[in-house]
């Protein structure tokens, strides 16, 4: 897989207005299916969002899940490990946030940071990265055996779109709170990140394939994410419990 060969935009034949109407219906359907999963209490859903800075992770979570009850959905963002987390294995802090039966758990960044950021900055060697990939595969297999269904989404934005969005965080007052000077420095490692992501997309949990979502246009990104989640929920044996 070469990410450079995959478009970051919607196909030209896709109409924005029509797609936004379909997305609204998908978002309503997502909320309905979540109520059913919560009532049944036998299955859970883990959704992993990965992507470069400014690929739109926060926005897609905010917009796609806006009709889902907060009582049935939780979001966890994994940042730099603290001292307690560093004193344990790299999956320790992740496992305690996996979803209980009936719940949707969203990872805004995830356990994959430990085979991406640390690889790009060479904080660990490649043998350690390979070992971690094996542990990730086993970890996700364990979750699926416990009726946790997993969706993994890579938000695929272009380098040019990323720069525009990062500049907006400087120029626009209502986005300035998201500005982080380090984001511009990380752009210098773009090619290394793409190589690391390509490795992850091909080798991490092949039984749980990644969905690569073109993310330069928010309306198309939200449509594909909502469609992916609804299709997964509809494939699950969900039903309201009998009286």
PDB file of N, CA, C and O in Angstrom, residues 90 113-120 124-136 199-200 204:
ATOM      1  N   UNK A  90       3.169  -0.794  27.280  1.00  0.00           N
ATOM      2  CA  UNK A  90       2.554   0.279  26.501  1.00  0.00           C
ATOM      3  C   UNK A  90       1.044   0.124  26.311  1.00  0.00           C
ATOM      4  O   UNK A  90       0.344   1.089  26.012  1.00  0.00           O
ATOM      5  N   UNK A 113      -0.144   4.997  18.425  1.00  0.00           N
ATOM      6  CA  UNK A 113       0.877   6.033  18.594  1.00  0.00           C
ATOM      7  C   UNK A 113       2.225   5.422  18.992  1.00  0.00           C
ATOM      8  O   UNK A 113       3.280   5.955  18.658  1.00  0.00           O
ATOM      9  N   UNK A 114       2.175   4.281  19.674  1.00  0.00           N
ATOM     10  CA  UNK A 114       3.403   3.653  20.165  1.00  0.00           C
ATOM     11  C   UNK A 114       4.178   2.919  19.080  1.00  0.00           C
ATOM     12  O   UNK A 114       5.293   2.449  19.323  1.00  0.00           O
ATOM     13  N   UNK A 115       3.590   2.799  17.881  1.00  0.00           N
ATOM     14  CA  UNK A 115       4.351   2.255  16.749  1.00  0.00           C
ATOM     15  C   UNK A 115       4.445   3.278  15.621  1.00  0.00           C
ATOM     16  O   UNK A 115       4.888   2.953  14.520  1.00  0.00           O
ATOM     17  N   UNK A 116       4.057   4.512  15.914  1.00  0.00           N
ATOM     18  CA  UNK A 116       4.142   5.588  14.926  1.00  0.00           C
ATOM     19  C   UNK A 116       5.110   6.665  15.388  1.00  0.00           C
ATOM     20  O   UNK A 116       6.209   6.813  14.847  1.00  0.00           O
ATOM     21  N   UNK A 117       4.717   7.415  16.418  1.00  0.00           N
ATOM     22  CA  UNK A 117       5.551   8.531  16.897  1.00  0.00           C
ATOM     23  C   UNK A 117       6.906   8.027  17.360  1.00  0.00           C
ATOM     24  O   UNK A 117       7.945   8.599  17.007  1.00  0.00           O
ATOM     25  N   UNK A 118       6.905   6.951  18.137  1.00  0.00           N
ATOM     26  CA  UNK A 118       8.186   6.473  18.675  1.00  0.00           C
ATOM     27  C   UNK A 118       9.080   5.905  17.576  1.00  0.00           C
ATOM     28  O   UNK A 118      10.302   5.951  17.673  1.00  0.00           O
ATOM     29  N   UNK A 119       8.469   5.392  16.523  1.00  0.00           N
ATOM     30  CA  UNK A 119       9.257   4.923  15.378  1.00  0.00           C
ATOM     31  C   UNK A 119       9.842   6.099  14.599  1.00  0.00           C
ATOM     32  O   UNK A 119      11.035   6.095  14.269  1.00  0.00           O
ATOM     33  N   UNK A 120       9.024   7.087  14.307  1.00  0.00           N
ATOM     34  CA  UNK A 120       9.477   8.233  13.513  1.00  0.00           C
ATOM     35  C   UNK A 120      10.621   8.962  14.196  1.00  0.00           C
ATOM     36  O   UNK A 120      11.603   9.368  13.555  1.00  0.00           O
ATOM     37  N   UNK A 124      12.556   4.166  19.988  1.00  0.00           N
ATOM     38  CA  UNK A 124      12.733   2.727  20.177  1.00  0.00           C
ATOM     39  C   UNK A 124      13.225   2.147  18.861  1.00  0.00           C
ATOM     40  O   UNK A 124      13.058   2.762  17.799  1.00  0.00           O
ATOM     41  N   UNK A 125      13.827   0.963  18.908  1.00  0.00           N
ATOM     42  CA  UNK A 125      14.359   0.374  17.680  1.00  0.00           C
ATOM     43  C   UNK A 125      13.275  -0.401  16.938  1.00  0.00           C
ATOM     44  O   UNK A 125      12.174  -0.632  17.458  1.00  0.00           O
ATOM     45  N   UNK A 126      13.580  -0.816  15.717  1.00  0.00           N
ATOM     46  CA  UNK A 126      12.583  -1.474  14.882  1.00  0.00           C
ATOM     47  C   UNK A 126      12.201  -2.859  15.420  1.00  0.00           C
ATOM     48  O   UNK A 126      11.078  -3.309  15.195  1.00  0.00           O
ATOM     49  N   UNK A 127      13.096  -3.518  16.119  1.00  0.00           N
ATOM     50  CA  UNK A 127      12.726  -4.795  16.731  1.00  0.00           C
ATOM     51  C   UNK A 127      11.599  -4.588  17.742  1.00  0.00           C
ATOM     52  O   UNK A 127      10.654  -5.390  17.810  1.00  0.00           O
ATOM     53  N   UNK A 128      11.698  -3.514  18.518  1.00  0.00           N
ATOM     54  CA  UNK A 128      10.643  -3.199  19.490  1.00  0.00           C
ATOM     55  C   UNK A 128       9.341  -2.855  18.785  1.00  0.00           C
ATOM     56  O   UNK A 128       8.256  -3.273  19.219  1.00  0.00           O
ATOM     57  N   UNK A 129       9.426  -2.112  17.686  1.00  0.00           N
ATOM     58  CA  UNK A 129       8.228  -1.767  16.919  1.00  0.00           C
ATOM     59  C   UNK A 129       7.541  -3.033  16.413  1.00  0.00           C
ATOM     60  O   UNK A 129       6.313  -3.186  16.517  1.00  0.00           O
ATOM     61  N   UNK A 130       8.327  -3.971  15.873  1.00  0.00           N
ATOM     62  CA  UNK A 130       7.747  -5.221  15.362  1.00  0.00           C
ATOM     63  C   UNK A 130       7.095  -6.026  16.483  1.00  0.00           C
ATOM     64  O   UNK A 130       6.017  -6.613  16.310  1.00  0.00           O
ATOM     65  N   UNK A 131       7.746  -6.070  17.642  1.00  0.00           N
ATOM     66  CA  UNK A 131       7.174  -6.780  18.775  1.00  0.00           C
ATOM     67  C   UNK A 131       5.854  -6.133  19.209  1.00  0.00           C
ATOM     68  O   UNK A 131       4.883  -6.823  19.527  1.00  0.00           O
ATOM     69  N   UNK A 132       5.821  -4.811  19.211  1.00  0.00           N
ATOM     70  CA  UNK A 132       4.604  -4.108  19.603  1.00  0.00           C
ATOM     71  C   UNK A 132       3.468  -4.378  18.628  1.00  0.00           C
ATOM     72  O   UNK A 132       2.302  -4.468  19.028  1.00  0.00           O
ATOM     73  N   UNK A 133       3.776  -4.483  17.356  1.00  0.00           N
ATOM     74  CA  UNK A 133       2.739  -4.801  16.375  1.00  0.00           C
ATOM     75  C   UNK A 133       2.122  -6.169  16.661  1.00  0.00           C
ATOM     76  O   UNK A 133       0.901  -6.350  16.556  1.00  0.00           O
ATOM     77  N   UNK A 134       2.956  -7.124  17.038  1.00  0.00           N
ATOM     78  CA  UNK A 134       2.444  -8.454  17.404  1.00  0.00           C
ATOM     79  C   UNK A 134       1.534  -8.338  18.625  1.00  0.00           C
ATOM     80  O   UNK A 134       0.439  -8.936  18.673  1.00  0.00           O
ATOM     81  N   UNK A 135       1.959  -7.557  19.615  1.00  0.00           N
ATOM     82  CA  UNK A 135       1.144  -7.381  20.819  1.00  0.00           C
ATOM     83  C   UNK A 135      -0.180  -6.699  20.488  1.00  0.00           C
ATOM     84  O   UNK A 135      -1.230  -7.062  21.053  1.00  0.00           O
ATOM     85  N   UNK A 136      -0.156  -5.713  19.589  1.00  0.00           N
ATOM     86  CA  UNK A 136      -1.382  -5.033  19.181  1.00  0.00           C
ATOM     87  C   UNK A 136      -2.334  -6.015  18.511  1.00  0.00           C
ATOM     88  O   UNK A 136      -3.542  -6.028  18.789  1.00  0.00           O
ATOM     89  N   UNK A 199       3.053   0.830   6.965  1.00  0.00           N
ATOM     90  CA  UNK A 199       3.420  -0.412   7.643  1.00  0.00           C
ATOM     91  C   UNK A 199       2.293  -0.866   8.570  1.00  0.00           C
ATOM     92  O   UNK A 199       1.910  -2.046   8.596  1.00  0.00           O
ATOM     93  N   UNK A 200       1.736   0.074   9.325  1.00  0.00           N
ATOM     94  CA  UNK A 200       0.648  -0.240  10.248  1.00  0.00           C
ATOM     95  C   UNK A 200      -0.590  -0.713   9.495  1.00  0.00           C
ATOM     96  O   UNK A 200      -1.232  -1.703   9.878  1.00  0.00           O
ATOM     97  N   UNK A 204      -0.945  -4.563  10.875  1.00  0.00           N
ATOM     98  CA  UNK A 204      -1.590  -4.618  12.190  1.00  0.00           C
ATOM     99  C   UNK A 204      -3.004  -5.159  12.070  1.00  0.00           C
ATOM    100  O   UNK A 204      -3.862  -4.550  11.415  1.00  0.00           O
TER     101      UNK A 204
END
